Amino acid sequence: MKCVDLTIDSAHKQPMDQANFDLARARRETPGCENVLHFNNAGAALMPQPVVDAVVNHLQLEAAIGGYEAKNRELQAVEHVYDAAARLINCTPEEIAFIENATRAWDMAFYSIPFKPGDRILTAKCEYSSNYIAYLQMAQRTGAVVEAIPNDEHGQISVSALRNMIDERVKLISITHVPTQGGLVNPAVAVGAVARDAGILYLLDACQSVGQMPIDVKRIGCDILSTTGRKYLRGPRGTGFLYVRRDLIEQLEPPFLDLHAATWVANDRYEIRSDARRFENWEMYYAGKVGLGVAIDYASSWNVETTWRRIKKLADELRSRLVALGFVTIHDLGVERCGIVTFNVEGVSAVEVQRSLAALGINVTVSYEEGSRLDLGERQIPHLVRASVHYYNSEEEIERFCHAVTSISR
Ligand SMILES: Cc1ncc(COP(=O)(O)O)c(C=O)c1O
């Protein structure tokens, strides 16, 4: 990893890597910056030009010479995503599966786990709805039980509570690193230490964190990790990947198999492949696969440590500017907060805020209680506005954003 110069620049009182951050280049290489103020990076970030070029070029090649032929001609670019993803999260390419989104990646691993009656699944309060629905379905099918780990006083997973919940019936610890509905960053490394000490399987939904912050699966100690391409990695929609630890891959039989995941070796027998690609489909989005490889390289070229610091700085600034307006409530929890800023404006519904901002060319989303029922339900927040910043956003955009919020307040 590139060494980051953190010497303080005394003239500007900020770390050197931030002072030297080439924002002009980041924005120049992001064509969407000319059209919108995009604070919806946790929805789908604006793709940089090299990613757009890679996807479009591959599609054009498919149109020109045929889809199978384009894949064969560009095989190196198609295969590159495995190396790129492995380098990004510190694993081997054999431990990576390219899957069309984070949910399906997560599902392919989760539904491979053989649960039996009484097995306990421990999850986070802020768990994502799709994951929780899968726990409930699995519980109905197998008699396993799902339990939420209490939060600590900061609103993040209580690691001590988790430790106290461990017994021989806990089959899986499955948590969301960064929730869809807030700036919280759950203590994934500390959870990993508990899982490792107890020898329990650890599944991490890193959909909102990969690309946003440095992720090292060895340091975190997770056995399985899922993520998407379109969010903080700035890749194309319809892409994602799954990591499964080498020793675990062959113990997990995917819920679906096809002729890519397995080989029909005799009339009455098949053999499942031994790498993580057993969780993939045969047919896939090749242009997106090439694009995701380029997106990961692009993210790495900026140095994720550096962009992570910039994202946090922008988000902190946005939070404090919004609070200073006096009519905005910030909802983000946790000790460390990321680029997702969630809030409500007094007297204006979240949907109205979103609609009014959209009319001004500003993109945000709304999170609803049903997206993370345990969390927003308990906090009695039926909906909130989610503004999510990326490193290519500017301080000037934060200023414009706060003016816009002021203009729509009552
Ligand atoms: C925490 C979390 N997990 C999973 C997902 C699902 O990702 P995808 O839409 O790529 O399946 C999301 C999407 O917002 C999310 O926020």
Short mmCIF file of C-alpha atoms and ligand atoms in Angstrom, two decimals:
data_model
loop_
_atom_site.label_atom_id
_atom_site.label_comp_id
_atom_site.label_asym_id
_atom_site.label_seq_id
_atom_site.Cartn_x
_atom_site.Cartn_y
_atom_site.Cartn_z
CA MET A 1 0.00 0.00 0.00
CA LYS A 2 1.19 3.49 -0.87
CA CYS A 3 2.55 5.41 2.08
CA VAL A 4 0.42 8.44 2.87
CA ASP A 5 2.07 11.65 3.98
CA LEU A 6 0.16 12.87 7.01
CA THR A 7 2.49 15.70 7.93
CA ILE A 8 0.53 18.75 9.02
CA ASP A 9 0.59 21.60 6.56
CA SER A 10 0.86 24.45 9.05
CA ALA A 11 -0.45 27.08 6.62
CA HIS A 12 -3.73 25.25 6.12
CA LYS A 13 -3.91 23.21 9.36
CA GLN A 14 -4.91 20.04 7.57
CA PRO A 15 -3.12 16.82 6.74
CA MET A 16 -0.94 17.11 3.63
CA ASP A 17 -2.69 14.34 1.73
CA GLN A 18 -5.95 16.30 1.99
CA ALA A 19 -4.33 19.60 1.09
CA ASN A 20 -2.83 17.93 -1.98
CA PHE A 21 -5.94 16.03 -2.94
CA ASP A 22 -6.50 16.63 -6.63
CA LEU A 23 -10.19 17.49 -6.51
CA ALA A 24 -10.08 19.19 -9.90
CA ARG A 25 -8.89 15.95 -11.48
CA ALA A 26 -11.48 13.86 -9.61
CA ARG A 27 -14.27 16.10 -10.87
CA ARG A 28 -12.87 16.39 -14.38
CA GLU A 29 -12.86 12.60 -14.62
CA THR A 30 -16.45 12.40 -13.37
CA PRO A 31 -18.68 13.67 -16.19
CA GLY A 32 -21.82 13.71 -14.02
CA CYS A 33 -20.36 16.50 -11.85
CA GLU A 34 -21.31 18.93 -14.62
CA ASN A 35 -24.98 18.03 -14.39
CA VAL A 36 -25.89 17.33 -10.79
CA LEU A 37 -24.93 17.85 -7.20
CA HIS A 38 -24.75 14.16 -6.39
CA PHE A 39 -25.11 13.28 -2.70
CA ASN A 40 -26.47 9.83 -3.51
CA ASN A 41 -23.24 7.88 -3.57
CA ALA A 42 -24.64 5.27 -1.18
CA GLY A 43 -27.36 4.73 -3.80
CA ALA A 44 -25.19 4.64 -6.88
CA ALA A 45 -22.13 6.86 -7.22
CA LEU A 46 -21.30 8.75 -10.40
CA MET A 47 -19.06 6.57 -12.54
CA PRO A 48 -15.69 7.99 -13.54
CA GLN A 49 -14.91 8.26 -17.26
CA PRO A 50 -12.55 5.23 -17.41
CA VAL A 51 -15.34 3.01 -16.07
CA VAL A 52 -17.88 4.39 -18.54
CA ASP A 53 -15.38 3.86 -21.38
CA ALA A 54 -14.65 0.28 -20.33
CA VAL A 55 -18.34 -0.68 -20.20
CA VAL A 56 -19.31 1.11 -23.41
CA ASN A 57 -16.31 -0.24 -25.32
CA HIS A 58 -17.13 -3.78 -24.30
CA LEU A 59 -20.77 -3.38 -25.28
CA GLN A 60 -19.70 -1.98 -28.63
CA LEU A 61 -17.36 -4.89 -29.15
CA GLU A 62 -20.22 -7.28 -28.36
CA ALA A 63 -22.37 -5.49 -30.94
CA ALA A 64 -19.56 -5.55 -33.48
CA ILE A 65 -18.29 -9.11 -33.24
CA GLY A 66 -20.70 -11.06 -30.97
CA GLY A 67 -21.00 -11.45 -27.21
CA TYR A 68 -19.10 -14.74 -26.86
CA GLU A 69 -16.40 -13.55 -29.23
CA ALA A 70 -16.03 -10.24 -27.37
CA LYS A 71 -15.56 -12.12 -24.12
CA ASN A 72 -12.88 -14.32 -25.66
CA ARG A 73 -11.06 -11.42 -27.24
CA GLU A 74 -11.10 -9.41 -24.00
CA LEU A 75 -10.55 -12.34 -21.66
CA GLN A 76 -7.77 -10.66 -19.73
CA ALA A 77 -9.90 -7.58 -19.01
CA VAL A 78 -12.86 -9.82 -18.12
CA GLU A 79 -10.79 -11.88 -15.70
CA HIS A 80 -9.05 -8.89 -14.16
CA VAL A 81 -11.86 -8.22 -11.68
CA TYR A 82 -10.80 -11.23 -9.57
CA ASP A 83 -7.25 -9.93 -9.14
CA ALA A 84 -8.43 -6.37 -8.57
CA ALA A 85 -11.02 -7.35 -5.93
CA ALA A 86 -8.58 -9.70 -4.21
CA ARG A 87 -5.94 -6.98 -3.97
CA LEU A 88 -8.52 -4.49 -2.70
CA ILE A 89 -9.68 -6.61 0.24
CA ASN A 90 -6.49 -8.65 0.81
CA CYS A 91 -7.42 -12.16 -0.26
CA THR A 92 -6.68 -14.40 -3.25
CA PRO A 93 -8.53 -14.32 -6.61
CA GLU A 94 -9.80 -17.89 -5.98
CA GLU A 95 -11.74 -16.53 -3.00
CA ILE A 96 -13.73 -14.06 -5.15
CA ALA A 97 -17.00 -14.65 -7.04
CA PHE A 98 -18.37 -12.02 -9.41
CA ILE A 99 -22.13 -11.75 -8.75
CA GLU A 100 -24.74 -9.35 -10.09
CA ASN A 101 -25.35 -7.50 -6.83
CA ALA A 102 -24.59 -7.55 -3.14
CA THR A 103 -27.88 -9.14 -2.14
CA ARG A 104 -27.47 -12.14 -4.40
CA ALA A 105 -23.80 -12.48 -3.39
CA TRP A 106 -24.83 -12.49 0.27
CA ASP A 107 -27.72 -14.91 -0.44
CA MET A 108 -25.52 -17.38 -2.26
CA ALA A 109 -23.33 -17.68 0.81
CA PHE A 110 -26.02 -17.45 3.47
CA TYR A 111 -28.32 -20.05 1.90
CA SER A 112 -25.34 -22.44 1.66
CA ILE A 113 -25.04 -22.64 5.44
CA PRO A 114 -26.65 -25.81 6.82
CA PHE A 115 -28.77 -24.57 9.73
CA LYS A 116 -30.60 -26.94 12.05
CA PRO A 117 -33.31 -26.40 14.70
CA GLY A 118 -32.08 -24.30 17.59
CA ASP A 119 -29.08 -22.81 15.76
CA ARG A 120 -28.69 -19.15 16.61
CA ILE A 121 -27.99 -16.40 14.08
CA LEU A 122 -26.71 -13.24 15.75
CA THR A 123 -27.14 -10.04 13.82
CA ALA A 124 -26.99 -6.26 14.24
CA LYS A 125 -29.81 -3.91 15.18
CA CYS A 126 -29.17 -1.92 12.02
CA GLU A 127 -29.48 -4.98 9.78
CA TYR A 128 -30.54 -4.49 6.18
CA SER A 129 -34.07 -5.63 5.35
CA SER A 130 -33.18 -8.16 2.64
CA ASN A 131 -30.80 -9.91 5.03
CA TYR A 132 -33.34 -9.94 7.83
CA ILE A 133 -36.04 -11.34 5.54
CA ALA A 134 -33.61 -14.15 4.66
CA TYR A 135 -33.00 -14.87 8.38
CA LEU A 136 -36.76 -15.08 8.94
CA GLN A 137 -37.21 -17.39 5.98
CA MET A 138 -34.32 -19.58 7.15
CA ALA A 139 -35.78 -19.64 10.67
CA GLN A 140 -39.16 -20.77 9.30
CA ARG A 141 -37.54 -23.45 7.18
CA THR A 142 -35.06 -24.89 9.64
CA GLY A 143 -36.02 -23.90 13.19
CA ALA A 144 -32.94 -21.70 13.55
CA VAL A 145 -33.48 -18.50 15.56
CA VAL A 146 -32.40 -14.96 14.80
CA GLU A 147 -31.37 -12.57 17.56
CA ALA A 148 -30.21 -8.97 17.43
CA ILE A 149 -27.09 -7.99 19.33
CA PRO A 150 -27.85 -4.95 21.54
CA ASN A 151 -26.21 -1.64 20.71
CA ASP A 152 -23.81 0.14 23.04
CA GLU A 153 -24.26 3.70 24.27
CA HIS A 154 -23.02 5.02 20.89
CA GLY A 155 -25.64 3.13 18.90
CA GLN A 156 -23.22 0.61 17.37
CA ILE A 157 -22.95 -3.11 18.06
CA SER A 158 -22.02 -3.73 21.70
CA VAL A 159 -19.04 -6.05 21.47
CA SER A 160 -19.31 -6.99 25.14
CA ALA A 161 -23.00 -7.85 24.70
CA LEU A 162 -22.04 -9.99 21.72
CA ARG A 163 -19.42 -11.78 23.79
CA ASN A 164 -22.04 -12.53 26.45
CA MET A 165 -24.41 -13.99 23.86
CA ILE A 166 -21.95 -16.60 22.62
CA ASP A 167 -22.70 -20.24 23.35
CA GLU A 168 -22.38 -23.53 21.50
CA ARG A 169 -25.66 -22.92 19.64
CA VAL A 170 -24.44 -19.79 17.84
CA LYS A 171 -23.92 -20.90 14.26
CA LEU A 172 -23.44 -17.54 12.58
CA ILE A 173 -22.58 -13.94 13.36
CA SER A 174 -23.92 -11.95 10.43
CA ILE A 175 -23.80 -8.17 10.53
CA THR A 176 -23.96 -5.11 8.33
CA HIS A 177 -20.79 -3.05 8.44
CA VAL A 178 -22.33 0.28 7.36
CA PRO A 179 -26.12 0.36 7.32
CA THR A 180 -28.21 1.65 4.47
CA GLN A 181 -29.85 4.24 6.75
CA GLY A 182 -27.00 6.01 8.53
CA GLY A 183 -23.40 7.08 8.96
CA LEU A 184 -22.68 4.36 11.52
CA VAL A 185 -19.61 2.15 11.02
CA ASN A 186 -20.01 -1.00 13.08
CA PRO A 187 -16.89 -2.30 14.87
CA ALA A 188 -16.27 -5.09 12.34
CA VAL A 189 -12.75 -5.90 13.55
CA ALA A 190 -13.80 -6.28 17.20
CA VAL A 191 -16.74 -8.47 16.12
CA GLY A 192 -14.27 -10.54 14.11
CA ALA A 193 -12.14 -11.10 17.20
CA VAL A 194 -15.17 -12.45 19.09
CA ALA A 195 -16.09 -14.72 16.16
CA ARG A 196 -12.52 -15.99 15.88
CA ASP A 197 -12.14 -16.67 19.62
CA ALA A 198 -15.38 -18.65 19.59
CA GLY A 199 -14.75 -20.37 16.25
CA ILE A 200 -18.04 -19.06 14.83
CA LEU A 201 -18.74 -18.29 11.18
CA TYR A 202 -18.70 -14.54 10.48
CA LEU A 203 -20.56 -13.02 7.50
CA LEU A 204 -20.08 -9.32 6.81
CA ASP A 205 -22.38 -7.27 4.61
CA ALA A 206 -19.88 -4.69 3.38
CA CYS A 207 -22.12 -3.31 0.65
CA GLN A 208 -21.80 0.28 1.87
CA SER A 209 -18.20 0.13 3.08
CA VAL A 210 -16.11 -1.42 0.28
CA GLY A 211 -14.60 1.43 -1.74
CA GLN A 212 -15.53 3.91 0.97
CA MET A 213 -12.93 2.79 3.52
CA PRO A 214 -9.99 0.36 3.53
CA ILE A 215 -11.24 -3.20 3.90
CA ASP A 216 -8.92 -6.05 4.79
CA VAL A 217 -10.69 -9.37 5.30
CA LYS A 218 -7.75 -10.79 7.24
CA ARG A 219 -7.71 -7.87 9.65
CA ILE A 220 -11.49 -7.99 10.03
CA GLY A 221 -11.42 -11.75 10.41
CA CYS A 222 -14.63 -12.35 8.43
CA ASP A 223 -15.20 -15.66 6.66
CA ILE A 224 -17.59 -14.26 4.07
CA LEU A 225 -18.06 -10.73 2.73
CA SER A 226 -20.47 -9.35 0.15
CA THR A 227 -20.48 -6.04 -1.67
CA THR A 228 -21.85 -4.19 -4.65
CA GLY A 229 -20.18 -2.40 -7.55
CA ARG A 230 -22.33 0.69 -7.99
CA LYS A 231 -21.92 2.41 -4.62
CA TYR A 232 -18.60 3.54 -3.19
CA LEU A 233 -16.62 1.59 -5.79
CA ARG A 234 -18.23 3.75 -8.50
CA GLY A 235 -18.69 0.74 -10.76
CA PRO A 236 -21.56 -0.06 -13.10
CA ARG A 237 -24.97 -1.10 -11.82
CA GLY A 238 -25.68 -4.83 -11.90
CA THR A 239 -22.29 -5.81 -10.49
CA GLY A 240 -21.03 -7.04 -7.13
CA PHE A 241 -18.75 -9.61 -5.60
CA LEU A 242 -18.52 -12.17 -2.85
CA TYR A 243 -15.50 -13.23 -0.81
CA VAL A 244 -15.42 -16.64 0.85
CA ARG A 245 -12.40 -17.76 2.87
CA ARG A 246 -10.46 -20.50 1.06
CA ASP A 247 -10.90 -23.23 3.70
CA LEU A 248 -14.62 -22.62 3.84
CA ILE A 249 -15.47 -22.64 0.13
CA GLU A 250 -15.70 -26.40 -0.26
CA GLN A 251 -17.76 -26.76 2.90
CA LEU A 252 -20.52 -24.56 1.46
CA GLU A 253 -22.81 -26.03 -1.15
CA PRO A 254 -24.53 -23.21 -3.07
CA PRO A 255 -28.34 -23.21 -3.11
CA PHE A 256 -28.27 -23.17 -6.94
CA LEU A 257 -25.87 -24.93 -9.23
CA ASP A 258 -25.43 -24.66 -12.96
CA LEU A 259 -22.92 -25.82 -15.53
CA HIS A 260 -20.52 -23.07 -14.50
CA ALA A 261 -20.70 -23.79 -10.77
CA ALA A 262 -20.51 -27.53 -11.33
CA THR A 263 -19.62 -30.09 -14.03
CA TRP A 264 -21.93 -32.93 -15.04
CA VAL A 265 -19.30 -35.67 -14.92
CA ALA A 266 -21.50 -38.79 -15.30
CA ASN A 267 -25.20 -39.36 -15.99
CA ASP A 268 -25.93 -39.47 -12.27
CA ARG A 269 -23.20 -37.25 -10.89
CA TYR A 270 -21.88 -33.70 -10.85
CA GLU A 271 -18.82 -32.12 -9.26
CA ILE A 272 -18.89 -28.62 -7.81
CA ARG A 273 -15.92 -26.45 -8.60
CA SER A 274 -13.51 -25.83 -5.77
CA ASP A 275 -13.09 -22.06 -5.96
CA ALA A 276 -15.49 -19.26 -5.04
CA ARG A 277 -16.86 -19.22 -8.57
CA ARG A 278 -19.14 -22.05 -7.45
CA PHE A 279 -21.37 -19.20 -6.21
CA GLU A 280 -21.57 -17.57 -9.66
CA ASN A 281 -23.96 -17.94 -12.60
CA TRP A 282 -22.82 -19.08 -16.03
CA GLU A 283 -24.38 -16.09 -17.74
CA MET A 284 -23.17 -12.76 -16.50
CA TYR A 285 -22.89 -9.10 -17.37
CA TYR A 286 -19.48 -9.11 -19.09
CA ALA A 287 -19.35 -5.39 -19.85
CA GLY A 288 -20.11 -4.77 -16.18
CA LYS A 289 -17.48 -7.28 -15.14
CA VAL A 290 -14.84 -5.44 -17.16
CA GLY A 291 -16.17 -2.14 -15.78
CA LEU A 292 -16.02 -3.31 -12.18
CA GLY A 293 -12.38 -4.35 -12.60
CA VAL A 294 -11.59 -0.88 -13.95
CA ALA A 295 -13.59 0.76 -11.13
CA ILE A 296 -11.63 -1.12 -8.48
CA ASP A 297 -8.32 -0.16 -10.10
CA TYR A 298 -9.53 3.43 -10.31
CA ALA A 299 -10.49 3.47 -6.61
CA SER A 300 -7.11 2.01 -5.68
CA SER A 301 -5.28 4.55 -7.84
CA TRP A 302 -6.60 7.30 -5.55
CA ASN A 303 -5.53 5.34 -2.47
CA VAL A 304 -8.57 4.29 -0.44
CA GLU A 305 -6.93 5.48 2.82
CA THR A 306 -6.71 8.98 1.37
CA THR A 307 -10.21 9.07 -0.10
CA TRP A 308 -11.65 7.63 3.14
CA ARG A 309 -10.18 10.54 5.11
CA ARG A 310 -11.61 12.98 2.59
CA ILE A 311 -15.06 11.36 2.68
CA LYS A 312 -15.15 11.56 6.50
CA LYS A 313 -14.00 15.17 6.46
CA LEU A 314 -16.70 16.16 3.94
CA ALA A 315 -19.40 14.28 5.85
CA ASP A 316 -18.38 15.83 9.19
CA GLU A 317 -18.48 19.25 7.60
CA LEU A 318 -21.91 18.55 6.12
CA ARG A 319 -23.22 17.37 9.51
CA SER A 320 -21.96 20.39 11.38
CA ARG A 321 -23.21 22.82 8.72
CA LEU A 322 -26.67 21.22 8.80
CA VAL A 323 -26.83 21.28 12.60
CA ALA A 324 -25.85 24.93 12.56
CA LEU A 325 -28.96 25.71 10.50
CA GLY A 326 -30.98 25.09 13.68
CA PHE A 327 -33.91 23.25 12.08
CA VAL A 328 -32.19 20.02 11.05
CA THR A 329 -31.85 16.87 13.19
CA ILE A 330 -28.96 14.56 12.38
CA HIS A 331 -29.61 10.85 12.96
CA ASP A 332 -26.19 9.23 12.46
CA LEU A 333 -25.00 6.90 15.21
CA GLY A 334 -21.70 5.32 16.19
CA VAL A 335 -18.20 6.28 17.27
CA GLU A 336 -16.82 6.52 13.75
CA ARG A 337 -19.10 8.02 11.13
CA CYS A 338 -18.78 7.61 7.41
CA GLY A 339 -19.88 9.47 4.29
CA ILE A 340 -23.59 8.82 4.85
CA VAL A 341 -25.34 11.76 6.48
CA THR A 342 -28.93 11.24 7.57
CA PHE A 343 -31.30 13.89 8.80
CA ASN A 344 -34.78 15.35 8.96
CA VAL A 345 -35.83 18.93 8.41
CA GLU A 346 -38.29 20.31 10.94
CA GLY A 347 -41.78 20.54 9.48
CA VAL A 348 -40.88 19.05 6.08
CA SER A 349 -41.23 15.34 5.31
CA ALA A 350 -38.18 13.46 4.01
CA VAL A 351 -39.96 12.80 0.72
CA GLU A 352 -40.70 16.50 0.30
CA VAL A 353 -37.08 17.35 1.04
CA GLN A 354 -35.92 14.88 -1.58
CA ARG A 355 -38.40 16.17 -4.14
CA SER A 356 -37.52 19.81 -3.54
CA LEU A 357 -33.79 19.12 -3.71
CA ALA A 358 -34.26 17.14 -6.93
CA ALA A 359 -35.97 20.18 -8.45
CA LEU A 360 -32.77 22.10 -7.69
CA GLY A 361 -30.58 19.46 -9.35
CA ILE A 362 -29.51 17.85 -6.06
CA ASN A 363 -29.65 14.08 -5.58
CA VAL A 364 -30.37 12.46 -2.20
CA THR A 365 -32.51 9.47 -1.20
CA VAL A 366 -35.00 8.66 1.52
CA SER A 367 -34.59 5.69 3.89
CA TYR A 368 -37.77 4.18 5.28
CA GLU A 369 -38.41 2.22 8.45
CA GLU A 370 -39.06 -0.98 6.48
CA GLY A 371 -35.51 -0.83 5.08
CA SER A 372 -34.12 -1.47 8.57
CA ARG A 373 -37.05 -2.07 10.88
CA LEU A 374 -35.18 -2.94 14.09
CA ASP A 375 -33.16 0.25 13.96
CA LEU A 376 -35.53 2.91 12.61
CA GLY A 377 -38.50 1.27 14.34
CA GLU A 378 -36.82 1.41 17.74
CA ARG A 379 -35.72 5.00 17.14
CA GLN A 380 -39.23 5.88 15.91
CA ILE A 381 -37.94 7.41 12.70
CA PRO A 382 -40.36 6.41 9.95
CA HIS A 383 -38.26 8.07 7.25
CA LEU A 384 -35.17 10.20 6.91
CA VAL A 385 -33.18 11.97 4.22
CA ARG A 386 -29.90 10.30 3.23
CA ALA A 387 -27.19 12.49 1.75
CA SER A 388 -24.08 10.46 0.98
CA VAL A 389 -20.85 12.14 -0.08
CA HIS A 390 -17.88 10.80 -2.02
CA TYR A 391 -14.35 12.12 -2.42
CA TYR A 392 -15.18 13.90 -5.69
CA ASN A 393 -17.80 16.05 -3.97
CA SER A 394 -16.60 19.53 -3.08
CA GLU A 395 -16.77 21.88 -0.13
CA GLU A 396 -18.58 24.29 -2.42
CA GLU A 397 -21.27 21.66 -3.02
CA ILE A 398 -21.78 21.33 0.74
CA GLU A 399 -22.34 25.05 0.92
CA ARG A 400 -24.82 24.96 -1.97
CA PHE A 401 -26.56 21.99 -0.38
CA CYS A 402 -27.06 23.81 2.93
CA HIS A 403 -28.42 26.87 1.11
CA ALA A 404 -30.85 24.60 -0.74
CA VAL A 405 -32.00 22.95 2.51
CA THR A 406 -32.54 26.41 4.00
CA SER A 407 -34.58 27.46 0.99
CA ILE A 408 -37.01 24.55 1.41
CA SER A 409 -37.44 24.80 5.17
CA ARG A 410 -40.62 26.30 6.54
C1 LIG B 1 -26.35 -2.62 3.84
C2 LIG B 1 -26.79 -3.05 2.48
N1 LIG B 1 -26.68 -4.33 2.14
C3 LIG B 1 -27.06 -4.78 0.93
C4 LIG B 1 -27.59 -3.92 0.00
C5 LIG B 1 -28.05 -4.46 -1.31
O1 LIG B 1 -27.16 -4.19 -2.35
P1 LIG B 1 -27.57 -4.58 -3.84
O2 LIG B 1 -28.67 -3.64 -4.21
O3 LIG B 1 -26.33 -4.41 -4.65
O4 LIG B 1 -28.04 -5.97 -3.81
C6 LIG B 1 -27.71 -2.56 0.31
C7 LIG B 1 -28.26 -1.63 -0.70
O5 LIG B 1 -28.59 -0.50 -0.45
C8 LIG B 1 -27.30 -2.11 1.58
O6 LIG B 1 -27.43 -0.84 1.93
#
